[in-house]
Amino acid sequence: MKISDWLSKDELATFTRRSDGKALMTVLLNWAGIAAIFILVATWTNALTIALGTLLLGGRQMGLATLMHETGHGTLFRSARLNRVIGQWLCAYPILADMGDYADAHREHHRLAGTPNDPDLPNYRAYPITPESFRRKLIRDLSGQTGVKFLAAIATGRGGDITMRKEHRSRSLPRGVLMNLLQFGVLYASGVGALYGMWAFAYVVFYPTIARIRQVAEHAGVVDLFDPDPRRNTRTTLASLPERLVLCPNHVNFHTEHHFLASAPSYNLKALHTHLRNKGFYAEHPQALARGYRDVLRQAVQNRAEPQPAAG
């Protein structure tokens, strides 16, 4: 499949056009959402607002991760310097990540997607899985076991999805701690320092859970992981507003479009999806579209799960 089969030169230019204004607004809206959550919980502090606010903060942490992903591709801002500086300081460091190392590993995923050499394959190759197996995974996530292992991997620079180089870890981890201390300092100066516990809890419990569900939605239980056509090895999820707030911020649910045209900024993916759909891109590939995350789980979690076929 060629991009030119679906996009003219002018259309390609339109969907890959980057805007520093749109990019900056996207980043600011994510941080405004974080501030709004803390303000609302500080104003109406009770068990319900704390629980809901912590879940939403997990979604905002995923939002920062998706923006780190965009800056890692170099597609969020027109300026390479803005992608690097904002991607690190306002997206990666607050979630204790390094944009450069993430980008290096992620580019290999794009280069090798649809092949047995895809480095992300262990995250979804076993799907579809049984409900019992998926339930065990969620219990590990929601009990904090996955999050604690993730923090240990960050501290050592290796483990799970963490592949941070030693020289980058010595730089990124202190800066990540600094950004978190700054966030705590702002809350403390506002008289609600204890609410930082929501951010920490969300990071250990809800962020790993959301990340797992997002991974499942993108590539798990698809038609054929070893087919280079993104309509067969990737999935786009048509998400509701609540789902977009928590599970797929910043249009990350348009994942087939992202693999089809990785140079398209996230703020253009919805328009690209509409364009491709109108041209019949999905006509013979209905399984590449999921109608919400319940539909995703119906495809990826089955009582009689059949493993993905071996490559070749």
Coordinates of C-alpha atoms in Angstrom, one line a residue:
M1 CA 0.0 0.0 0.0
K2 CA 1.3 3.4 -1.0
I3 CA 0.5 6.7 0.6
S4 CA 0.0 8.1 -3.0
D5 CA -2.9 5.6 -3.5
W6 CA -4.9 7.6 -0.9
L7 CA -3.5 11.1 -0.8
S8 CA -2.6 13.6 -3.5
K9 CA 0.5 15.8 -3.1
D10 CA -1.6 18.7 -1.9
E11 CA -3.5 16.5 0.5
L12 CA -0.3 15.0 1.8
A13 CA 1.0 18.6 2.4
T14 CA -2.2 19.5 4.2
F15 CA -2.2 16.5 6.6
T16 CA 1.5 16.8 7.4
R17 CA 1.5 20.6 8.0
R18 CA 2.7 21.5 11.4
S19 CA 1.7 24.5 13.4
D20 CA 3.6 25.8 16.4
G21 CA 0.4 27.6 17.5
K22 CA -1.7 24.4 17.5
A23 CA 1.1 22.5 19.2
L24 CA 1.6 25.0 22.0
M25 CA -2.2 25.1 22.5
T26 CA -2.3 21.3 22.8
V27 CA 0.5 21.3 25.4
L28 CA -1.1 24.2 27.4
L29 CA -4.5 22.5 27.3
N30 CA -3.1 19.4 28.8
W31 CA -1.5 21.3 31.6
A32 CA -4.6 23.4 32.1
G33 CA -6.5 20.1 32.5
I34 CA -4.1 19.1 35.2
A35 CA -4.5 22.4 37.0
A36 CA -8.3 22.3 36.7
I37 CA -8.4 18.8 38.3
F38 CA -6.4 20.0 41.3
I39 CA -8.4 23.2 41.6
L40 CA -11.7 21.3 41.5
V41 CA -10.6 18.7 44.1
A42 CA -9.1 21.5 46.3
T43 CA -12.5 23.3 46.1
W44 CA -14.7 20.3 46.7
T45 CA -12.6 17.8 48.6
N46 CA -14.3 14.5 49.3
A47 CA -13.8 10.9 48.6
L48 CA -15.6 11.0 45.3
T49 CA -13.7 14.0 43.8
I50 CA -10.4 12.6 45.0
A51 CA -11.1 9.3 43.3
L52 CA -12.4 10.8 40.1
G53 CA -9.6 13.4 40.0
T54 CA -6.9 10.8 40.5
L55 CA -8.3 8.7 37.6
L56 CA -8.4 11.9 35.4
L57 CA -4.8 12.7 36.4
G58 CA -3.9 9.2 35.1
G59 CA -5.5 10.3 31.8
R60 CA -3.5 13.5 31.8
Q61 CA -0.3 11.6 32.4
M62 CA -1.1 9.6 29.4
G63 CA -1.8 12.9 27.6
L64 CA 1.8 14.0 28.4
A65 CA 3.1 10.6 27.2
T66 CA 1.3 11.0 23.9
L67 CA 2.8 14.5 23.5
M68 CA 6.2 13.0 24.3
H69 CA 5.5 10.5 21.5
E70 CA 4.6 13.4 19.1
T71 CA 7.7 15.4 19.9
G72 CA 9.7 12.3 19.6
H73 CA 8.5 11.9 16.0
G74 CA 9.3 15.6 15.5
T75 CA 5.8 16.3 14.4
L76 CA 4.1 18.4 17.1
F77 CA 6.0 21.7 16.5
R78 CA 7.5 23.0 13.3
S79 CA 10.7 23.8 15.2
A80 CA 13.0 20.9 16.0
R81 CA 14.2 22.9 19.1
L82 CA 10.7 23.3 20.4
N83 CA 10.0 19.6 19.9
R84 CA 13.1 18.8 21.9
V85 CA 12.8 21.4 24.7
I86 CA 9.0 21.2 25.3
G87 CA 8.9 17.5 24.6
Q88 CA 11.5 17.0 27.4
W89 CA 10.6 19.6 30.0
L90 CA 6.8 19.7 29.8
C91 CA 6.0 16.2 28.5
A92 CA 8.7 13.6 29.3
Y93 CA 10.3 14.8 32.5
P94 CA 7.0 15.2 34.5
I95 CA 6.3 11.5 33.9
L96 CA 10.0 10.5 34.6
A97 CA 10.7 9.7 30.9
D98 CA 13.3 10.7 28.4
M99 CA 11.9 11.8 25.0
G100 CA 15.1 11.1 23.0
D101 CA 15.5 7.5 24.2
Y102 CA 11.8 6.9 23.8
A103 CA 11.9 8.2 20.2
D104 CA 14.9 6.0 19.3
A105 CA 13.1 2.9 20.5
H106 CA 9.8 3.9 19.0
R107 CA 11.1 4.6 15.5
E108 CA 12.2 0.9 15.4
H109 CA 8.6 0.0 16.2
H110 CA 7.4 2.0 13.2
R111 CA 10.1 0.7 10.9
L112 CA 9.4 -3.0 11.8
A113 CA 5.7 -3.0 12.5
G114 CA 4.0 -5.8 10.7
T115 CA 7.1 -8.0 11.0
P116 CA 8.4 -10.6 13.5
N117 CA 11.1 -8.1 14.4
D118 CA 8.8 -5.4 15.8
P119 CA 10.4 -4.6 19.2
D120 CA 7.0 -3.9 20.7
L121 CA 5.6 -7.3 19.7
P122 CA 5.9 -8.9 23.2
N123 CA 3.3 -6.3 24.4
Y124 CA 0.6 -7.8 22.3
R125 CA 1.7 -10.9 20.5
A126 CA -0.2 -13.3 22.9
Y127 CA -3.6 -11.6 22.2
P128 CA -6.4 -12.5 22.1
I129 CA -6.2 -13.8 25.6
T130 CA -8.8 -15.2 28.0
P131 CA -10.8 -13.0 30.4
E132 CA -9.0 -14.7 33.3
S133 CA -5.6 -13.7 31.9
F134 CA -6.6 -10.2 31.3
R135 CA -8.1 -9.9 34.7
R136 CA -4.8 -10.9 36.3
K137 CA -3.0 -8.2 34.3
L138 CA -5.5 -5.6 35.5
I139 CA -5.2 -6.7 39.1
R140 CA -1.4 -6.3 38.9
D141 CA -1.9 -2.8 37.4
L142 CA -4.6 -1.6 39.8
S143 CA -2.8 -3.0 42.9
G144 CA 0.3 -0.9 42.0
Q145 CA 2.5 -3.9 41.2
T146 CA 3.1 -2.8 37.6
G147 CA 3.7 0.8 38.6
V148 CA 6.3 -0.2 41.3
K149 CA 8.1 -2.4 38.8
F150 CA 8.0 0.5 36.3
L151 CA 9.6 2.9 38.9
A152 CA 12.3 0.3 39.6
A153 CA 13.0 0.1 35.9
I154 CA 13.2 3.9 35.6
A155 CA 15.7 3.9 38.5
T156 CA 17.9 1.3 36.9
G157 CA 17.4 2.3 33.3
R158 CA 16.3 -1.1 32.1
G159 CA 13.3 -3.4 32.5
G160 CA 9.9 -3.6 30.8
D161 CA 9.6 -0.9 28.2
I162 CA 12.4 1.2 29.7
T163 CA 15.6 1.4 27.6
M164 CA 17.1 4.6 28.9
R165 CA 20.8 4.9 28.2
K166 CA 22.9 5.4 31.4
E167 CA 24.2 8.9 30.3
H168 CA 20.6 10.0 29.7
R169 CA 19.3 8.5 32.9
S170 CA 21.9 10.5 34.9
R171 CA 20.4 13.6 33.3
S172 CA 16.7 12.8 32.9
L173 CA 15.9 11.2 36.3
P174 CA 17.1 14.2 38.3
R175 CA 15.2 16.6 36.0
G176 CA 12.1 14.4 36.3
V177 CA 12.3 14.6 40.0
L178 CA 12.9 18.3 39.8
M179 CA 9.7 18.8 37.7
N180 CA 7.7 16.7 40.2
L181 CA 9.2 18.7 43.1
L182 CA 8.2 21.9 41.3
Q183 CA 4.6 20.6 40.9
F184 CA 4.5 19.7 44.6
G185 CA 5.9 23.1 45.4
V186 CA 3.1 24.9 43.5
L187 CA 0.5 22.8 45.3
Y188 CA 2.2 23.3 48.7
A189 CA 2.4 27.1 48.2
S190 CA -1.3 27.0 47.4
G191 CA -2.0 25.3 50.7
V192 CA -2.9 21.9 49.2
G193 CA 0.4 20.1 49.1
A194 CA -1.2 16.8 50.2
L195 CA -3.0 16.7 46.8
Y196 CA 0.3 15.8 45.2
G197 CA -0.5 12.3 46.5
M198 CA -3.1 12.1 43.8
W199 CA -0.5 12.6 41.1
A200 CA 1.8 10.0 42.6
F201 CA -1.0 7.5 43.1
A202 CA -2.3 8.0 39.5
Y203 CA 1.2 7.4 38.2
V204 CA 1.7 4.1 40.0
V205 CA -1.9 2.8 39.6
F206 CA -4.0 4.4 36.8
Y207 CA -1.2 5.4 34.4
P208 CA 0.0 1.8 33.9
T209 CA -3.6 0.5 33.6
I210 CA -4.4 3.2 31.0
A211 CA -1.2 2.4 29.1
R212 CA -2.0 -1.3 29.0
I213 CA -5.5 -0.6 27.6
R214 CA -4.1 1.8 25.0
Q215 CA -1.5 -0.8 23.9
V216 CA -4.3 -3.4 23.6
A217 CA -6.4 -1.0 21.5
E218 CA -3.5 -0.2 19.1
H219 CA -2.2 -3.7 18.1
A220 CA -3.7 -6.5 20.2
G221 CA -6.0 -9.1 18.7
V222 CA -5.8 -7.5 15.2
V223 CA -6.2 -9.4 11.9
D224 CA -2.5 -10.2 11.3
L225 CA 0.4 -8.8 13.2
F226 CA 2.7 -10.0 10.4
D227 CA 1.1 -8.1 7.6
P228 CA 2.7 -4.8 6.6
D229 CA -0.7 -3.2 5.9
P230 CA -1.5 -1.0 8.9
R231 CA -5.2 -1.8 8.4
R232 CA -4.4 -5.4 9.4
N233 CA -1.7 -4.9 12.0
T234 CA -3.1 -1.8 13.8
R235 CA -6.5 -0.6 15.0
T236 CA -8.2 2.8 15.2
T237 CA -10.7 3.2 18.1
L238 CA -13.7 5.6 17.6
A239 CA -13.8 6.9 21.2
S240 CA -16.4 8.7 23.2
L241 CA -15.6 11.9 25.1
P242 CA -15.1 10.1 28.5
E243 CA -12.8 7.6 26.7
R244 CA -10.8 10.5 25.1
L245 CA -10.4 12.2 28.5
V246 CA -8.8 9.1 30.1
L247 CA -7.8 6.4 27.6
C248 CA -6.8 8.1 24.4
P249 CA -6.0 11.8 24.8
N250 CA -4.6 13.9 22.0
H251 CA -6.1 11.8 19.2
V252 CA -3.9 8.8 20.0
N253 CA -6.9 6.6 19.2
F254 CA -6.4 7.2 15.5
H255 CA -3.5 4.7 15.5
T256 CA -4.0 3.2 12.0
E257 CA -3.8 6.7 10.6
H258 CA -0.6 7.3 12.6
H259 CA 1.0 4.2 11.2
F260 CA -0.2 5.0 7.7
L261 CA 1.3 8.5 7.9
A262 CA 3.6 8.9 10.9
S263 CA 4.6 12.4 9.7
A264 CA 1.1 13.7 10.4
P265 CA 0.8 15.7 13.6
S266 CA -1.7 14.4 16.2
Y267 CA -4.0 17.4 15.7
N268 CA -4.4 16.5 12.0
L269 CA -5.2 12.8 12.6
K270 CA -9.0 13.2 13.0
A271 CA -9.2 15.1 9.7
L272 CA -7.0 12.5 8.1
H273 CA -9.2 9.7 9.4
T274 CA -12.3 11.3 7.9
H275 CA -10.6 11.9 4.6
L276 CA -9.4 8.3 4.3
R277 CA -12.7 6.8 5.5
N278 CA -14.6 8.9 2.9
K279 CA -12.2 7.5 0.2
G280 CA -13.0 3.9 1.2
F281 CA -9.8 3.2 3.1
Y282 CA -11.6 1.0 5.6
A283 CA -14.2 -0.5 3.2
E284 CA -12.5 -3.9 3.0
H285 CA -11.0 -3.7 6.5
P286 CA -13.8 -3.2 9.0
Q287 CA -11.9 -4.9 11.8
A288 CA -9.3 -2.0 11.7
L289 CA -12.0 0.1 13.3
A290 CA -13.3 -0.5 16.9
R291 CA -16.4 1.3 18.1
G292 CA -15.1 2.2 21.5
Y293 CA -13.0 0.4 24.0
R294 CA -15.6 -2.2 24.9
D295 CA -15.4 -3.3 21.3
V296 CA -11.6 -3.4 21.6
L297 CA -11.9 -5.7 24.5
R298 CA -14.4 -8.0 22.8
Q299 CA -11.8 -8.5 20.0
A300 CA -8.7 -8.8 22.3
V301 CA -10.2 -10.7 25.2
Q302 CA -12.1 -13.9 24.4
N303 CA -13.2 -17.0 26.2
R304 CA -11.7 -19.2 23.5
A305 CA -8.7 -17.2 22.6
E306 CA -6.7 -18.2 19.6
P307 CA -3.0 -17.1 19.6
Q308 CA -1.6 -15.0 16.7
P309 CA -0.1 -17.2 14.0
A310 CA 3.6 -17.6 13.8
A311 CA 5.4 -15.5 11.3
G312 CA 6.0 -16.9 7.8

